Amino acid sequence: MTILIRLIKSSILKLRLRAKEHSSPLFYPMSKTFRSFLFVFAAILQILHLFNNSNAQDLEVNIKLDASQPQIVTIEGKRKAAKQTSRNLSFLTSIAGQKVSGERISNLKLFDSKGMAVAYKRFIPGEYVAESEFTGWSYQVDLTPPKDQKLMARVSWVADSAGIFMLNDMLPQFRRNEITKTKIVFDVATLYSWPVSTAVEKCNPITYFASDVSKSVFYIGQDWKGAANLDPPGLQIELLDDFQFIGVEALQMAEAINGEYSSKFGVQALPIAIAIAKFSNGKLNEWDAETRGRNITIFTSHTSFKSQALQQLHEQLRHEMFHLWIPNGMNVTGNYDWFYEGFALYQSLKTGVALNRIRFDDYLDTLSRAYDIDRAQKQKVSLIEASKNRWTGDNNTQIYARGMLVAFLCDLALLEKSKGKRSVTNLLRKLYEDHKPPNIEEDGNEAVLKLLRSNSELIPIIDRNITGAESVDWSVLIKAAGLEVDLTDKTTNLKVTAKPSGRQKDLLDKLGYNSWRKLSLK
């Protein structure tokens, strides 16, 4: 078998090299030469599956897409016997506070370990109870694109010649930590006309291994246009639709941001897959995105000019790529969205200033708008409570607005106490280092609050604005940093003091006040 494996790998490598000049760097070659050999090697690859990680996976899934009806995807699966027996089978029915219909699932069949059919009852769409224990199943899932376009970056869907598979809403839900590795096998005929791009571990052209299904995303179809850094394999960009920029420009931007974050927090695992698509409704200045594992999916609105498109893309990438480290790069759990969303917004602002993509005035203006949004909230709750029910009422708004303000206050307090030697960036690096794998799993709120409370200057901020629900009071901290507020027509305008002292100038410099000058000297 060792000799067979070597021959197969050698032959596949030759085919890739032969067809490389005819294909996109993101996809396995689809030249006529490769196509003619694809089905020949399919049988050999199926044999190879039996010898690659044959006992390593807890779950095996086969996915088949029919090009004549691509929205209806057939899924077959089986799992090892669970430690705790269960006769329940359920599918995800809610994402980001929006309902996902259980009616998408049809033609469900369940099987026991001997392959015999197991009867079941459906109580509500997406929820089933079998009459006896089962280990296998097959069903079809309708992946017609959602009517609510804001879900396009968060759920699975398939259009005429492109789609996104987010395994978490396509596969059954299991108990936490019950499934540690999943083998995903795509039907060969599917990949013949529907190439796949992903950051999920690849075994061969049709087989992937996912350590966490909830973080596994696949971009499929011929309409995705890609660019990738292949030496070494790392970042890859997929564009759906025509943009005012090309894939290489987006790739270079992502590489610069990745380099900036890597220098601050540590090198992130590769590869990283980024997919960017347009909303079809034509609205301006809107975008929605989600980072799962090392996959980033962005849906964005149209812009009038290329400069606007690039500026908007840089903002999107700064925010979403931060999530590759926090929370996705850490072994933490729970609802601490206030931290990883609020601090992502703030770090994105600081990074934008540091890379000269936005002005320091833009940084101050964004903080001013967040202050007004938080001040206007009639019913304030603590950030801890808001995160427990993120998608209810105004909680999501408070998480972003006050979460960013809290990050700003923490930055000011740390800089002032340390005389500019420590900032919120040091805090984020410490959190990531302490909780990245293989560190043991910990609750997110407990981990963050423990770190924050280890800095005495942050305790008032915690008690007032994180565990407490009081209004943000930044008067003392902004004064120490050489900033002041100009209130015009009930609108907050944060600005630099006319004549800052030497100490204030030092803190302003740490916030990025003179970043443009430093960059111009390079």
mmCIF file with all atom_site columns, C-alpha atoms in Angstrom, residues 336-347 349-350 363 366-368 370-371 374 380-384 386-387 397-415 423-425 427-428 445 448-449 452-453 457-474 477-478 494 511:
data_model
loop_
_atom_site.group_PDB
_atom_site.id
_atom_site.type_symbol
_atom_site.label_atom_id
_atom_site.label_alt_id
_atom_site.label_comp_id
_atom_site.label_asym_id
_atom_site.label_entity_id
_atom_site.label_seq_id
_atom_site.pdbx_PDB_ins_code
_atom_site.Cartn_x
_atom_site.Cartn_y
_atom_site.Cartn_z
_atom_site.occupancy
_atom_site.B_iso_or_equiv
_atom_site.pdbx_formal_charge
_atom_site.auth_seq_id
_atom_site.auth_comp_id
_atom_site.auth_asym_id
_atom_site.auth_atom_id
_atom_site.pdbx_PDB_model_num
ATOM 1  C CA . TYR A 1 336 ? -18.163 37.400 25.640 1.00 0.00 ? 336 TYR A CA 1
ATOM 2  C CA . ASP A 1 337 ? -19.052 39.122 22.376 1.00 0.00 ? 337 ASP A CA 1
ATOM 3  C CA . TRP A 1 338 ? -18.721 42.553 24.032 1.00 0.00 ? 338 TRP A CA 1
ATOM 4  C CA . PHE A 1 339 ? -14.984 41.959 24.201 1.00 0.00 ? 339 PHE A CA 1
ATOM 5  C CA . TYR A 1 340 ? -14.080 40.379 20.898 1.00 0.00 ? 340 TYR A CA 1
ATOM 6  C CA . GLU A 1 341 ? -16.416 42.631 18.884 1.00 0.00 ? 341 GLU A CA 1
ATOM 7  C CA . GLY A 1 342 ? -15.817 45.884 20.759 1.00 0.00 ? 342 GLY A CA 1
ATOM 8  C CA . PHE A 1 343 ? -12.065 45.422 20.971 1.00 0.00 ? 343 PHE A CA 1
ATOM 9  C CA . ALA A 1 344 ? -11.969 44.307 17.322 1.00 0.00 ? 344 ALA A CA 1
ATOM 10 C CA . LEU A 1 345 ? -13.589 47.606 16.321 1.00 0.00 ? 345 LEU A CA 1
ATOM 11 C CA . TYR A 1 346 ? -11.117 49.573 18.389 1.00 0.00 ? 346 TYR A CA 1
ATOM 12 C CA . GLN A 1 347 ? -8.053  47.638 17.249 1.00 0.00 ? 347 GLN A CA 1
ATOM 13 C CA . LEU A 1 349 ? -9.330  51.811 14.160 1.00 0.00 ? 349 LEU A CA 1
ATOM 14 C CA . LYS A 1 350 ? -5.830  51.908 15.635 1.00 0.00 ? 350 LYS A CA 1
ATOM 15 C CA . TYR A 1 363 ? -10.376 57.660 14.641 1.00 0.00 ? 363 TYR A CA 1
ATOM 16 C CA . THR A 1 366 ? -15.736 57.126 15.131 1.00 0.00 ? 366 THR A CA 1
ATOM 17 C CA . LEU A 1 367 ? -15.275 57.146 18.908 1.00 0.00 ? 367 LEU A CA 1
ATOM 18 C CA . SER A 1 368 ? -17.475 60.256 19.129 1.00 0.00 ? 368 SER A CA 1
ATOM 19 C CA . ALA A 1 370 ? -20.023 55.482 19.460 1.00 0.00 ? 370 ALA A CA 1
ATOM 20 C CA . TYR A 1 371 ? -20.267 57.754 22.512 1.00 0.00 ? 371 TYR A CA 1
ATOM 21 C CA . ASP A 1 374 ? -24.264 54.652 23.829 1.00 0.00 ? 374 ASP A CA 1
ATOM 22 C CA . LYS A 1 380 ? -28.722 50.189 29.472 1.00 0.00 ? 380 LYS A CA 1
ATOM 23 C CA . VAL A 1 381 ? -27.634 46.760 30.605 1.00 0.00 ? 381 VAL A CA 1
ATOM 24 C CA . SER A 1 382 ? -24.160 45.542 31.464 1.00 0.00 ? 382 SER A CA 1
ATOM 25 C CA . LEU A 1 383 ? -22.011 44.353 28.596 1.00 0.00 ? 383 LEU A CA 1
ATOM 26 C CA . ILE A 1 384 ? -22.018 40.900 30.185 1.00 0.00 ? 384 ILE A CA 1
ATOM 27 C CA . ALA A 1 386 ? -25.991 42.290 26.559 1.00 0.00 ? 386 ALA A CA 1
ATOM 28 C CA . SER A 1 387 ? -23.742 39.511 25.266 1.00 0.00 ? 387 SER A CA 1
ATOM 29 C CA . THR A 1 397 ? -25.688 47.962 19.198 1.00 0.00 ? 397 THR A CA 1
ATOM 30 C CA . GLN A 1 398 ? -24.527 48.303 22.807 1.00 0.00 ? 398 GLN A CA 1
ATOM 31 C CA . ILE A 1 399 ? -22.007 45.486 22.368 1.00 0.00 ? 399 ILE A CA 1
ATOM 32 C CA . TYR A 1 400 ? -20.356 47.272 19.449 1.00 0.00 ? 400 TYR A CA 1
ATOM 33 C CA . ALA A 1 401 ? -20.651 50.897 20.590 1.00 0.00 ? 401 ALA A CA 1
ATOM 34 C CA . ARG A 1 402 ? -19.906 50.565 24.300 1.00 0.00 ? 402 ARG A CA 1
ATOM 35 C CA . GLY A 1 403 ? -17.559 47.641 23.701 1.00 0.00 ? 403 GLY A CA 1
ATOM 36 C CA . MET A 1 404 ? -15.398 49.888 21.509 1.00 0.00 ? 404 MET A CA 1
ATOM 37 C CA . LEU A 1 405 ? -15.580 52.732 24.054 1.00 0.00 ? 405 LEU A CA 1
ATOM 38 C CA . VAL A 1 406 ? -14.482 50.359 26.822 1.00 0.00 ? 406 VAL A CA 1
ATOM 39 C CA . ALA A 1 407 ? -11.501 49.293 24.704 1.00 0.00 ? 407 ALA A CA 1
ATOM 40 C CA . PHE A 1 408 ? -10.637 52.978 24.203 1.00 0.00 ? 408 PHE A CA 1
ATOM 41 C CA . LEU A 1 409 ? -10.887 53.685 27.947 1.00 0.00 ? 409 LEU A CA 1
ATOM 42 C CA . CYS A 1 410 ? -8.709  50.656 28.721 1.00 0.00 ? 410 CYS A CA 1
ATOM 43 C CA . ASP A 1 411 ? -6.140  51.907 26.226 1.00 0.00 ? 411 ASP A CA 1
ATOM 44 C CA . LEU A 1 412 ? -6.096  55.372 27.801 1.00 0.00 ? 412 LEU A CA 1
ATOM 45 C CA . ALA A 1 413 ? -5.871  54.000 31.341 1.00 0.00 ? 413 ALA A CA 1
ATOM 46 C CA . LEU A 1 414 ? -3.025  51.606 30.520 1.00 0.00 ? 414 LEU A CA 1
ATOM 47 C CA . LEU A 1 415 ? -1.061  54.247 28.610 1.00 0.00 ? 415 LEU A CA 1
ATOM 48 C CA . SER A 1 423 ? -1.416  49.747 25.851 1.00 0.00 ? 423 SER A CA 1
ATOM 49 C CA . VAL A 1 424 ? -4.471  47.707 24.957 1.00 0.00 ? 424 VAL A CA 1
ATOM 50 C CA . THR A 1 425 ? -2.313  45.938 22.355 1.00 0.00 ? 425 THR A CA 1
ATOM 51 C CA . LEU A 1 427 ? -3.451  43.327 26.825 1.00 0.00 ? 427 LEU A CA 1
ATOM 52 C CA . LEU A 1 428 ? -4.672  41.573 23.687 1.00 0.00 ? 428 LEU A CA 1
ATOM 53 C CA . ASN A 1 445 ? -15.807 36.281 30.341 1.00 0.00 ? 445 ASN A CA 1
ATOM 54 C CA . VAL A 1 448 ? -11.023 38.419 30.052 1.00 0.00 ? 448 VAL A CA 1
ATOM 55 C CA . LEU A 1 449 ? -12.155 39.831 33.401 1.00 0.00 ? 449 LEU A CA 1
ATOM 56 C CA . LEU A 1 452 ? -8.425  43.104 33.094 1.00 0.00 ? 452 LEU A CA 1
ATOM 57 C CA . ARG A 1 453 ? -8.631  43.011 36.898 1.00 0.00 ? 453 ARG A CA 1
ATOM 58 C CA . GLU A 1 457 ? -6.309  51.031 36.736 1.00 0.00 ? 457 GLU A CA 1
ATOM 59 C CA . LEU A 1 458 ? -8.946  49.071 34.765 1.00 0.00 ? 458 LEU A CA 1
ATOM 60 C CA . ILE A 1 459 ? -11.106 48.008 37.725 1.00 0.00 ? 459 ILE A CA 1
ATOM 61 C CA . PRO A 1 460 ? -13.267 51.195 37.717 1.00 0.00 ? 460 PRO A CA 1
ATOM 62 C CA . ILE A 1 461 ? -13.986 50.659 34.008 1.00 0.00 ? 461 ILE A CA 1
ATOM 63 C CA . ILE A 1 462 ? -14.976 47.046 34.652 1.00 0.00 ? 462 ILE A CA 1
ATOM 64 C CA . ASP A 1 463 ? -17.285 47.882 37.551 1.00 0.00 ? 463 ASP A CA 1
ATOM 65 C CA . ARG A 1 464 ? -18.923 50.802 35.794 1.00 0.00 ? 464 ARG A CA 1
ATOM 66 C CA . ASN A 1 465 ? -19.248 49.719 32.159 1.00 0.00 ? 465 ASN A CA 1
ATOM 67 C CA . ILE A 1 466 ? -18.649 45.957 31.818 1.00 0.00 ? 466 ILE A CA 1
ATOM 68 C CA . THR A 1 467 ? -20.248 44.256 34.816 1.00 0.00 ? 467 THR A CA 1
ATOM 69 C CA . GLY A 1 468 ? -22.148 47.478 35.541 1.00 0.00 ? 468 GLY A CA 1
ATOM 70 C CA . ALA A 1 469 ? -24.556 49.385 33.323 1.00 0.00 ? 469 ALA A CA 1
ATOM 71 C CA . GLU A 1 470 ? -23.592 53.009 33.985 1.00 0.00 ? 470 GLU A CA 1
ATOM 72 C CA . SER A 1 471 ? -22.985 55.582 31.285 1.00 0.00 ? 471 SER A CA 1
ATOM 73 C CA . VAL A 1 472 ? -19.481 55.959 29.916 1.00 0.00 ? 472 VAL A CA 1
ATOM 74 C CA . ASP A 1 473 ? -17.564 58.739 31.669 1.00 0.00 ? 473 ASP A CA 1
ATOM 75 C CA . TRP A 1 474 ? -14.338 59.458 29.834 1.00 0.00 ? 474 TRP A CA 1
ATOM 76 C CA . LEU A 1 477 ? -8.937  59.820 30.907 1.00 0.00 ? 477 LEU A CA 1
ATOM 77 C CA . ILE A 1 478 ? -9.306  61.861 27.714 1.00 0.00 ? 478 ILE A CA 1
ATOM 78 C CA . LEU A 1 494 ? -13.729 64.481 20.320 1.00 0.00 ? 494 LEU A CA 1
ATOM 79 C CA . LEU A 1 511 ? -2.642  56.613 20.132 1.00 0.00 ? 511 LEU A CA 1
#
